[in-house]
PDB file of C-alpha atoms in Angstrom:
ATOM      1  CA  UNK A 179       0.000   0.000   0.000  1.00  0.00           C
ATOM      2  CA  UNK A 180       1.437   3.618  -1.384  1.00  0.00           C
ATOM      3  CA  UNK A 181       1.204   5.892   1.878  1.00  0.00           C
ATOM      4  CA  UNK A 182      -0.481   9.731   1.403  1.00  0.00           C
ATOM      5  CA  UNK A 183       3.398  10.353   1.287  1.00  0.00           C
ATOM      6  CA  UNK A 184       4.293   8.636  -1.196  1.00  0.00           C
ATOM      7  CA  UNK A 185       1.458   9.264  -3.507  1.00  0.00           C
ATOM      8  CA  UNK A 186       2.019  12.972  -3.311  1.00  0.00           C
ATOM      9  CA  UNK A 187       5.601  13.044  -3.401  1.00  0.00           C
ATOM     10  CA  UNK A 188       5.034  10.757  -6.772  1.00  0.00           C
ATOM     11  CA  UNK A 189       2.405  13.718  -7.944  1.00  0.00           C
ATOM     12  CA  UNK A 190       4.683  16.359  -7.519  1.00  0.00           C
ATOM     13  CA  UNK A 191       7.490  14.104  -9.222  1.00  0.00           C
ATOM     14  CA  UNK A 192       4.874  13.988 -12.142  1.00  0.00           C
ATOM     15  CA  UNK A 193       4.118  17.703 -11.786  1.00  0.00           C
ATOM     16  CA  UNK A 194       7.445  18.561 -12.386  1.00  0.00           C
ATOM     17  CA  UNK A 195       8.456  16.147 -15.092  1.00  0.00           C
ATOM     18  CA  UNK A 196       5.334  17.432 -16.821  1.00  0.00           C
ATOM     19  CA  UNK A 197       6.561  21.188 -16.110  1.00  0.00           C
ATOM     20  CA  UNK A 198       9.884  20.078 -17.420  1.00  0.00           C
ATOM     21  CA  UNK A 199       8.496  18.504 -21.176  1.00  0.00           C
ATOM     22  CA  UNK A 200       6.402  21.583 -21.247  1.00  0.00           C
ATOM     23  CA  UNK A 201       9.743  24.024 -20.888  1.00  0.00           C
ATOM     24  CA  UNK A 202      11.342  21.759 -23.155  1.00  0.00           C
ATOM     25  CA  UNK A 203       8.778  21.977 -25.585  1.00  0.00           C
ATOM     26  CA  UNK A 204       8.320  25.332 -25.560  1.00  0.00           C
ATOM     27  CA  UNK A 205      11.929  25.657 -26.076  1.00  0.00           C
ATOM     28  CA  UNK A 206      12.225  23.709 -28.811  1.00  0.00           C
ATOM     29  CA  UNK A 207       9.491  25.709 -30.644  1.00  0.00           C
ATOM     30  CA  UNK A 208      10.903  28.909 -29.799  1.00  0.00           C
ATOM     31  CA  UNK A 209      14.013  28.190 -31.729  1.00  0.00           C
ATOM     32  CA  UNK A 210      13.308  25.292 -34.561  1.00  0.00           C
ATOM     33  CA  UNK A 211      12.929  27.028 -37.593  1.00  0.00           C
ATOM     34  CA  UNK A 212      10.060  24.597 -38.677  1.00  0.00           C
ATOM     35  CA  UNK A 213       8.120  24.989 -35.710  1.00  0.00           C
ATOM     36  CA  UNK A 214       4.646  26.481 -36.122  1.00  0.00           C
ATOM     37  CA  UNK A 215       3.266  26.350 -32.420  1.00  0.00           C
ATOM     38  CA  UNK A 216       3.769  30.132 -32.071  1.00  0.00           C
ATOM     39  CA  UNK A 217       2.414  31.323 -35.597  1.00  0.00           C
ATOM     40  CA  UNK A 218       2.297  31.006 -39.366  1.00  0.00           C
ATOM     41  CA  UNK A 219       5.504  32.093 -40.619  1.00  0.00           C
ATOM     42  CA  UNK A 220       6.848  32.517 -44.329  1.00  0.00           C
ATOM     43  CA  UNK A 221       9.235  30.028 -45.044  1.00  0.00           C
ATOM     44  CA  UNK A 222       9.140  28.188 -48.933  1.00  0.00           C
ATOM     45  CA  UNK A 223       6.260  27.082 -51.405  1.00  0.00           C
ATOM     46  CA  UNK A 224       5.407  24.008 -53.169  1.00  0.00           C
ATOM     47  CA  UNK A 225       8.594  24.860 -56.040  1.00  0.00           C
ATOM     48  CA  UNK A 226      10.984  22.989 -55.945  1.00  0.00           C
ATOM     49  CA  UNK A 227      12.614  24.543 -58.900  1.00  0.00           C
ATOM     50  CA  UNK A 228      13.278  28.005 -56.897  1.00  0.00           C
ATOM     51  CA  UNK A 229      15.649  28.619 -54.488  1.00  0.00           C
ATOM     52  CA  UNK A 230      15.911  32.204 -52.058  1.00  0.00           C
ATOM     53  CA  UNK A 231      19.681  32.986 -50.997  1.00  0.00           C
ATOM     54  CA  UNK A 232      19.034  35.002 -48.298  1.00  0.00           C
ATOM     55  CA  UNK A 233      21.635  36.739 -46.008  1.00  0.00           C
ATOM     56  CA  UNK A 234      21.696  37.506 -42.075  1.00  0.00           C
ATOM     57  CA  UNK A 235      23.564  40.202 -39.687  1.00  0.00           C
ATOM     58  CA  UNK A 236      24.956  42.408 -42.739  1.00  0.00           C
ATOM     59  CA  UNK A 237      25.897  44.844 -43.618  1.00  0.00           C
ATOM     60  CA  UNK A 238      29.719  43.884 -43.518  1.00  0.00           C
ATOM     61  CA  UNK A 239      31.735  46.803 -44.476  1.00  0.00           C
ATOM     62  CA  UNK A 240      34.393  43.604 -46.271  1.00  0.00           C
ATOM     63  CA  UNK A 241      32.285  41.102 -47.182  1.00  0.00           C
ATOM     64  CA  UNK A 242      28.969  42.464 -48.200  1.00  0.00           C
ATOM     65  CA  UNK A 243      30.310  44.652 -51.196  1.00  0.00           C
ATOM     66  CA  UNK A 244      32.377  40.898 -52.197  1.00  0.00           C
ATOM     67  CA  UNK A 245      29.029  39.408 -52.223  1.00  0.00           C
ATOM     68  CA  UNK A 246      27.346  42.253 -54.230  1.00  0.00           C
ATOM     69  CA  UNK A 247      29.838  42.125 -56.147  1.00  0.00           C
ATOM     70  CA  UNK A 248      29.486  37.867 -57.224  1.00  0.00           C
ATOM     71  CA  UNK A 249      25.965  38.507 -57.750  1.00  0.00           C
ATOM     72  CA  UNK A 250      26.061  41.217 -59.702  1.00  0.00           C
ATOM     73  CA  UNK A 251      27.993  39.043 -62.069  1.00  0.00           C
ATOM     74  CA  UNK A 252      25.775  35.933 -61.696  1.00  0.00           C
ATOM     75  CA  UNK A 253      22.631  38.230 -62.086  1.00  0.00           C
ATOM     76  CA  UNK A 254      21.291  37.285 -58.884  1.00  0.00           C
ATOM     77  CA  UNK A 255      18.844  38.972 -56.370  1.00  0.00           C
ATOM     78  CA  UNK A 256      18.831  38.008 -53.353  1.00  0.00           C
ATOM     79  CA  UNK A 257      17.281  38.549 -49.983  1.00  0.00           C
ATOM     80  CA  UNK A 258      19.267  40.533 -47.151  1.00  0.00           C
ATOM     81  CA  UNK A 259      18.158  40.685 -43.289  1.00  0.00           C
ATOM     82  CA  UNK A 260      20.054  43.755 -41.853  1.00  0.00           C
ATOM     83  CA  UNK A 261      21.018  44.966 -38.825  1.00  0.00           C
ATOM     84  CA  UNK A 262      19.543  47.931 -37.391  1.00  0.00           C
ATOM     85  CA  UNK A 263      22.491  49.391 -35.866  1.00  0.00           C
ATOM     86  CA  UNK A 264      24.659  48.330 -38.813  1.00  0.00           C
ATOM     87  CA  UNK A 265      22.634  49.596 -41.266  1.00  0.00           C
ATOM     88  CA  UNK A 266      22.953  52.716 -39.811  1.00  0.00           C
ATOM     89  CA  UNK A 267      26.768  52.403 -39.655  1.00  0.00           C
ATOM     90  CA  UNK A 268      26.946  51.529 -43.682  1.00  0.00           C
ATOM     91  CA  UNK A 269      23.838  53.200 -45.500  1.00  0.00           C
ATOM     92  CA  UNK A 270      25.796  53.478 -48.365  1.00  0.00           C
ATOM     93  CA  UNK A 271      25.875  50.047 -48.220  1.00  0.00           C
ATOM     94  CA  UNK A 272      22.592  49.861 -47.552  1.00  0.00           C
ATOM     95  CA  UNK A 273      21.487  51.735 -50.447  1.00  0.00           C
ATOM     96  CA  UNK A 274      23.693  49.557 -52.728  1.00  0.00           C
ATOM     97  CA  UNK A 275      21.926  46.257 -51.892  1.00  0.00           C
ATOM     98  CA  UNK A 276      18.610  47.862 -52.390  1.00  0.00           C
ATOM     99  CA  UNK A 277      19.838  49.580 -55.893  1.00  0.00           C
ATOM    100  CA  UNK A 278      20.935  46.371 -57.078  1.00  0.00           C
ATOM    101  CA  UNK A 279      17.733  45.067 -56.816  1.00  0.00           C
ATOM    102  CA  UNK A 280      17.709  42.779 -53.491  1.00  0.00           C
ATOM    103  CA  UNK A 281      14.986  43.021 -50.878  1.00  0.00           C
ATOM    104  CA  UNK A 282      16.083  43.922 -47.238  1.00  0.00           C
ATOM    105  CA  UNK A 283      14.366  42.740 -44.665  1.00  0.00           C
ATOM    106  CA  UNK A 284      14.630  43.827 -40.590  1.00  0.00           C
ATOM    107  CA  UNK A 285      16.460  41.809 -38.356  1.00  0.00           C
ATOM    108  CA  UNK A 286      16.080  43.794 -35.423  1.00  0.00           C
ATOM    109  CA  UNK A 287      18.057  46.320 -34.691  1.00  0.00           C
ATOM    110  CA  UNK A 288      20.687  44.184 -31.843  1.00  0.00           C
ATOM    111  CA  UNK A 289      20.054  40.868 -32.623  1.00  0.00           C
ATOM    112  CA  UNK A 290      18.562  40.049 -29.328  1.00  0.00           C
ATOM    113  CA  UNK A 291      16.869  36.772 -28.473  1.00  0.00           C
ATOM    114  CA  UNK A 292      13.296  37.800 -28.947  1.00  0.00           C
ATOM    115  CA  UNK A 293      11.935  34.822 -27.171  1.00  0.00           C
ATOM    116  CA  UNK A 294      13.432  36.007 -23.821  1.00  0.00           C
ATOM    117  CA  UNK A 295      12.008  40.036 -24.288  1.00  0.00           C
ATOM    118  CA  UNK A 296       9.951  41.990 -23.119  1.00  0.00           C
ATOM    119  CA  UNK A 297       7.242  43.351 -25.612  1.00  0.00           C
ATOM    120  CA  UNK A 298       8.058  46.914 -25.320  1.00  0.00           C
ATOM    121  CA  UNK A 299      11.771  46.403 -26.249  1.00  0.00           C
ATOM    122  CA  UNK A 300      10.623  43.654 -29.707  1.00  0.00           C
ATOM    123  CA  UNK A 301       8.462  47.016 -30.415  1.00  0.00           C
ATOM    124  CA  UNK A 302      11.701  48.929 -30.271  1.00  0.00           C
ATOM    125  CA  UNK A 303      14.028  46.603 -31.754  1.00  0.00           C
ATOM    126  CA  UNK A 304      11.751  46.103 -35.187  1.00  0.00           C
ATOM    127  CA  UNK A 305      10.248  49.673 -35.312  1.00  0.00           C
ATOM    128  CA  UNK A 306      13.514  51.477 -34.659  1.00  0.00           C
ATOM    129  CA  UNK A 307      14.928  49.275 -37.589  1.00  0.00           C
ATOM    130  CA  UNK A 308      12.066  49.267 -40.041  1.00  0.00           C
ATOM    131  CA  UNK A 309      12.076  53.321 -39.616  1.00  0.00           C
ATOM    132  CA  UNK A 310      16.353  53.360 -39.954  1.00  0.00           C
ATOM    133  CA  UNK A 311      16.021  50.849 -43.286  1.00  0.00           C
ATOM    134  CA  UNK A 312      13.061  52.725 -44.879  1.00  0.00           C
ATOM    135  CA  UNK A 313      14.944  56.292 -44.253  1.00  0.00           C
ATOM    136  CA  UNK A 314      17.683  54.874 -45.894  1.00  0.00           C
ATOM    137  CA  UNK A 315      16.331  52.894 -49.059  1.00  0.00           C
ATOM    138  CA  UNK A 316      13.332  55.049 -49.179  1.00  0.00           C
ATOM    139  CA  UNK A 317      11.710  51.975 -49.659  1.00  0.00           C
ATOM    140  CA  UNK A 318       8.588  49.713 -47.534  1.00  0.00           C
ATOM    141  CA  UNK A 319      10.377  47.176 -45.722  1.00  0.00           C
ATOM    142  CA  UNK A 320       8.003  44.358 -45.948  1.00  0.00           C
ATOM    143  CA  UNK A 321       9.614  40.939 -44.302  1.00  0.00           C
ATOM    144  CA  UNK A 322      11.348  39.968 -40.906  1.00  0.00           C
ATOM    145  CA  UNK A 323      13.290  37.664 -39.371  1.00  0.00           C
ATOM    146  CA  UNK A 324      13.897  37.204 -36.095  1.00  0.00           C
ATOM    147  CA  UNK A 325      17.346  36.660 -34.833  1.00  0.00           C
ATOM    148  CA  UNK A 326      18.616  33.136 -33.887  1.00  0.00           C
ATOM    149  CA  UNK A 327      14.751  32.124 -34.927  1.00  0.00           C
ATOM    150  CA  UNK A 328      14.104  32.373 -31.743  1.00  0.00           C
ATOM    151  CA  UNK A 329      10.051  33.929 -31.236  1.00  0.00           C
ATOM    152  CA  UNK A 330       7.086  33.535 -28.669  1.00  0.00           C
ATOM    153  CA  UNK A 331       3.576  34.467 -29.910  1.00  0.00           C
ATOM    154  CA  UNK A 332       4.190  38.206 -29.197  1.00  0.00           C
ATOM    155  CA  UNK A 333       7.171  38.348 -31.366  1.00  0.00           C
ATOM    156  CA  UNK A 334       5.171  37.423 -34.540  1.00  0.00           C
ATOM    157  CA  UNK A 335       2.067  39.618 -33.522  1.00  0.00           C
ATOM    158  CA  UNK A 336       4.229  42.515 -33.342  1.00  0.00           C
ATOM    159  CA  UNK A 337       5.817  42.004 -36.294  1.00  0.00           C
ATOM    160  CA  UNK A 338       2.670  41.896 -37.726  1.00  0.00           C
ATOM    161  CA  UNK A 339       1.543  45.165 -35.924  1.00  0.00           C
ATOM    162  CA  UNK A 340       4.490  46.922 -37.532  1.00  0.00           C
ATOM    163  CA  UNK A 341       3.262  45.754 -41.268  1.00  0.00           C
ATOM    164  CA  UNK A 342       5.994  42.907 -41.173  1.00  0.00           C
ATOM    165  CA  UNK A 343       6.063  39.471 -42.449  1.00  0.00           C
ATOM    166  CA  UNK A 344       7.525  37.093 -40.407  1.00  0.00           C
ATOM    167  CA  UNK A 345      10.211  34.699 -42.697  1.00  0.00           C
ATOM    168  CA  UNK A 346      11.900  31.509 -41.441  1.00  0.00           C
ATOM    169  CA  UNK A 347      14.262  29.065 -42.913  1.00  0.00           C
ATOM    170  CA  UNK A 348      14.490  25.529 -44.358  1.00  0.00           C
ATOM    171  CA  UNK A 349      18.050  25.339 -45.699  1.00  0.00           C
ATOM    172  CA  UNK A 350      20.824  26.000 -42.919  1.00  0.00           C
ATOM    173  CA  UNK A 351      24.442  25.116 -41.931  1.00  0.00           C
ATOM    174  CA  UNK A 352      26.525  26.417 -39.303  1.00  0.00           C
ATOM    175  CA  UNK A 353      28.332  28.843 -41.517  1.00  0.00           C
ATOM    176  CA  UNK A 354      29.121  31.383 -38.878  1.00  0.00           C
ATOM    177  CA  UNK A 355      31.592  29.502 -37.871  1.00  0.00           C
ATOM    178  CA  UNK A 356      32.840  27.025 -40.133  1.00  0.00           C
ATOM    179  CA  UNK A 357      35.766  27.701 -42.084  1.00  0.00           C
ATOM    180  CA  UNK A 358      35.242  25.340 -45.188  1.00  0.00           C
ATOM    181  CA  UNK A 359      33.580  26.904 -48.010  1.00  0.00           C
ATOM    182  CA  UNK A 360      33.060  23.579 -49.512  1.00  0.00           C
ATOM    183  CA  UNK A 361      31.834  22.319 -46.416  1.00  0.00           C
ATOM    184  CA  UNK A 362      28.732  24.644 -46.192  1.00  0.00           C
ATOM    185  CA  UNK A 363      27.808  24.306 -49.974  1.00  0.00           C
ATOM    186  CA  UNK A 364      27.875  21.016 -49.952  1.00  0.00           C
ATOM    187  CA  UNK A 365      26.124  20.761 -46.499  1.00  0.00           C
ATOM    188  CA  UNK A 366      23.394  23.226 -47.922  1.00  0.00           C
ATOM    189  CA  UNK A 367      23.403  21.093 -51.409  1.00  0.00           C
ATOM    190  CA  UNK A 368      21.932  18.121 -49.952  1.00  0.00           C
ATOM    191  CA  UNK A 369      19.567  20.395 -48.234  1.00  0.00           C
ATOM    192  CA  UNK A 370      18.664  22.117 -51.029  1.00  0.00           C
ATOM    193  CA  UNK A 371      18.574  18.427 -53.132  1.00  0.00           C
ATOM    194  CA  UNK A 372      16.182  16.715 -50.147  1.00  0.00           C
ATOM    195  CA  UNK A 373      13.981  19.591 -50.305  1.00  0.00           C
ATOM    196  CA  UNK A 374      13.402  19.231 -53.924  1.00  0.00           C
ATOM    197  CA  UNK A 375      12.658  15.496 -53.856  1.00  0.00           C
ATOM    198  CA  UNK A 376       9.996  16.830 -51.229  1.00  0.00           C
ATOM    199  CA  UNK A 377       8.400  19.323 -53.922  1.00  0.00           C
ATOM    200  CA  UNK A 378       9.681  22.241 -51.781  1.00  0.00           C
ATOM    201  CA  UNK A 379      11.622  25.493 -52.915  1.00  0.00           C
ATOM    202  CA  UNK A 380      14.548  26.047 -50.509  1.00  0.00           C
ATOM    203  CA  UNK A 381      15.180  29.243 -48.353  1.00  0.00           C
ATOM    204  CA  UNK A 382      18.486  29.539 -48.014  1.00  0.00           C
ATOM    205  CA  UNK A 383      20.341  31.558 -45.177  1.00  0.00           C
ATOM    206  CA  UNK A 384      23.868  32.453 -44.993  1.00  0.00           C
ATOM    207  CA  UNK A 385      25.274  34.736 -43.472  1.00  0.00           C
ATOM    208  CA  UNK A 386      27.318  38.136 -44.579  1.00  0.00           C
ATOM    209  CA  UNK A 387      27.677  39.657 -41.278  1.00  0.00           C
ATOM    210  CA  UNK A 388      28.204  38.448 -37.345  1.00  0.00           C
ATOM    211  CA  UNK A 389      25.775  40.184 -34.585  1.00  0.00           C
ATOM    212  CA  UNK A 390      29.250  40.065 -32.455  1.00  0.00           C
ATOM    213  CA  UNK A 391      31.334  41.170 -34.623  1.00  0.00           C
ATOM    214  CA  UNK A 392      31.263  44.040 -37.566  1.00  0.00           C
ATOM    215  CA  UNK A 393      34.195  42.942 -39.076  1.00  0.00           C
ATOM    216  CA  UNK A 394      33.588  38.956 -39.292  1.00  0.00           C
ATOM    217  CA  UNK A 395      35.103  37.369 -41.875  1.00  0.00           C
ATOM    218  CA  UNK A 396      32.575  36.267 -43.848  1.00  0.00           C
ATOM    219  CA  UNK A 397      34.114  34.441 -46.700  1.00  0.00           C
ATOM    220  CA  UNK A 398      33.680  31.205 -46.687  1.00  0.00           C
ATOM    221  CA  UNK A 399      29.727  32.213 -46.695  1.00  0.00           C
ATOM    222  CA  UNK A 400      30.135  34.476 -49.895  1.00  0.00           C
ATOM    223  CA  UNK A 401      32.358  31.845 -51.476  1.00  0.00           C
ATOM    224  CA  UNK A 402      29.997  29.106 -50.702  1.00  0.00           C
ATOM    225  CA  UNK A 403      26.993  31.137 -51.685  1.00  0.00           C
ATOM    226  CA  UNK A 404      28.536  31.530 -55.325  1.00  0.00           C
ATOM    227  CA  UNK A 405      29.680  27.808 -55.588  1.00  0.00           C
ATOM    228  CA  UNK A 406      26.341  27.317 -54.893  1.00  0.00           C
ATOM    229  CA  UNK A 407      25.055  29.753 -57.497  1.00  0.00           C
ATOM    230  CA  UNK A 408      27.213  27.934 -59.773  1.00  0.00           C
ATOM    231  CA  UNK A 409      25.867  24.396 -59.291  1.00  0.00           C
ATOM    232  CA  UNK A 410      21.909  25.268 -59.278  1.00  0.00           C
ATOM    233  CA  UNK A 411      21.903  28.494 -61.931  1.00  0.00           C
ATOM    234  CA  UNK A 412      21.305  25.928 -65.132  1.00  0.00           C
ATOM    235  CA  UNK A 413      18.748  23.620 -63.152  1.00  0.00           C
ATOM    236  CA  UNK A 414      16.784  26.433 -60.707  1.00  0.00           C
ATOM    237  CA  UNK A 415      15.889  30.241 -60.339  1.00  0.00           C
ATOM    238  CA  UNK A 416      16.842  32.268 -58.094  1.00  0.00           C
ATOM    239  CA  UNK A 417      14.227  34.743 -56.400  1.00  0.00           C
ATOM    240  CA  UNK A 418      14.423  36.587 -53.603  1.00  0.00           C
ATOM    241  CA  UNK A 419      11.533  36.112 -51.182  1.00  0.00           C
ATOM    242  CA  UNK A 420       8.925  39.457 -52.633  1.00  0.00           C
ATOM    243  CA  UNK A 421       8.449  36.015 -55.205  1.00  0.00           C
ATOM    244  CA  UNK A 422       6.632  34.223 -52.410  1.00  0.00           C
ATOM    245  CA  UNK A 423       4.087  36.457 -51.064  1.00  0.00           C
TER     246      UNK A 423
END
């Protein structure tokens, strides 16, 4: 026989194994790019011919112009999620990515993770970006991203608020910090090669810029980005993401 002891110490055993799936779960949603617990998010279409490069933390006083620069020559647009605060640091940049006909979309203006904060400061982080990019381009800035794909149900809703459209991911490495440009493209190839055997088009993300860093060397992302350019230019398009919506 279980004593009134034992039964509740077992309860509050379950209790907090229960609480502990929950946090896990809600975890795991906050970050995984596929998640859709917390919201509808845009991420790719039933085309698996097309294929969104798309490009996080920028501007990159080094590496952004490279990048510009290899798909200017390709004649690839692209998709770039900047900054705030390093937008404002390179609007001649800035201006170049939008005059070369890529879309920018905000990233927040830190890169804070939005799942831990608070709802005034995701206000300030998008609005003071959207207003800093728009200034700049003189252009709507119609998509977001948030930063480490990390959200809660506010972070979309504001978004949202502010005339944004939340964008995730289905094609990723860790190219941040991986220093083979083969490596990534090939890592992002099979990616890119499952998600067409699933009848999906593949959003890409790379990245031209570090949140810690201003000066990150970004090359092995811009080099990978054009191998991969190179191995999919005769088979898919490229679009950037204005093709989606």
């Amino acid at each position: 026989m279980i004593s009134s002891f034992a039964t509740g110490m077992y309860v509050g055993l379950g209790a907090a194994a229960a609480a502990g799936l929950a946090a896990g779960g809600f975890f795991y949603a906050s970050l995984w790019p596929g998640s859709r617990i917390f919201g509808e998010a845009l991420t790719a279409p039933a085309r698996p011919g097309e294929l969104a490069l798309t490009f996080d933390d920028g501007p990159n006083a080094t590496w952004t112009p490279r990048l510009l620069d290899a798909l200017a020559h390709h004649d690839v647009r692209a998709t770039f999620f900047l900054l705030g605060s390093r937008a404002e640091a390179e609007p001649d940049l800035v201006r170049r990515i939008a005059a070369g006909g890529h879309s920018i979309g905000n990233h927040s203006w830190s890169h804070p993770n939005l799942a831990r904060t608070r709802a005034h400061r995701i206000r300030e982080e998008l609005a003071r970006t959207k207003t800093a990019l728009e200034q700049i381009t003189g252009k709507p800035v119609r998509f977001f991203r948030p930063p480490f794909g990390a959200r809660r149900p506010a972070v979309f809703r504001i978004a949202r608020a502010l005339g944004l459209e939340p964008v995730m991911l289905n094609a990723m490495t860790s190219d941040w910090r991986d220093p083979s440009t083969a490596r990534i493209a090939d890592n992002l190839a099979k990616k890119i090669d499952r998600l067409h055997k699933r009848g999906l088009a593949a959003n890409i993300v790379l990245h031209d810029g570090g949140h810690d860093d201003p000066n990150a060397n970004r090359e092995p992302s811009v080099m990978a980005a054009e191998m991969l350019i190179q191995q999919y230019k005769s088979t898919h398009c490229f679009v950037t993401l204005d093709a989606w919506v």
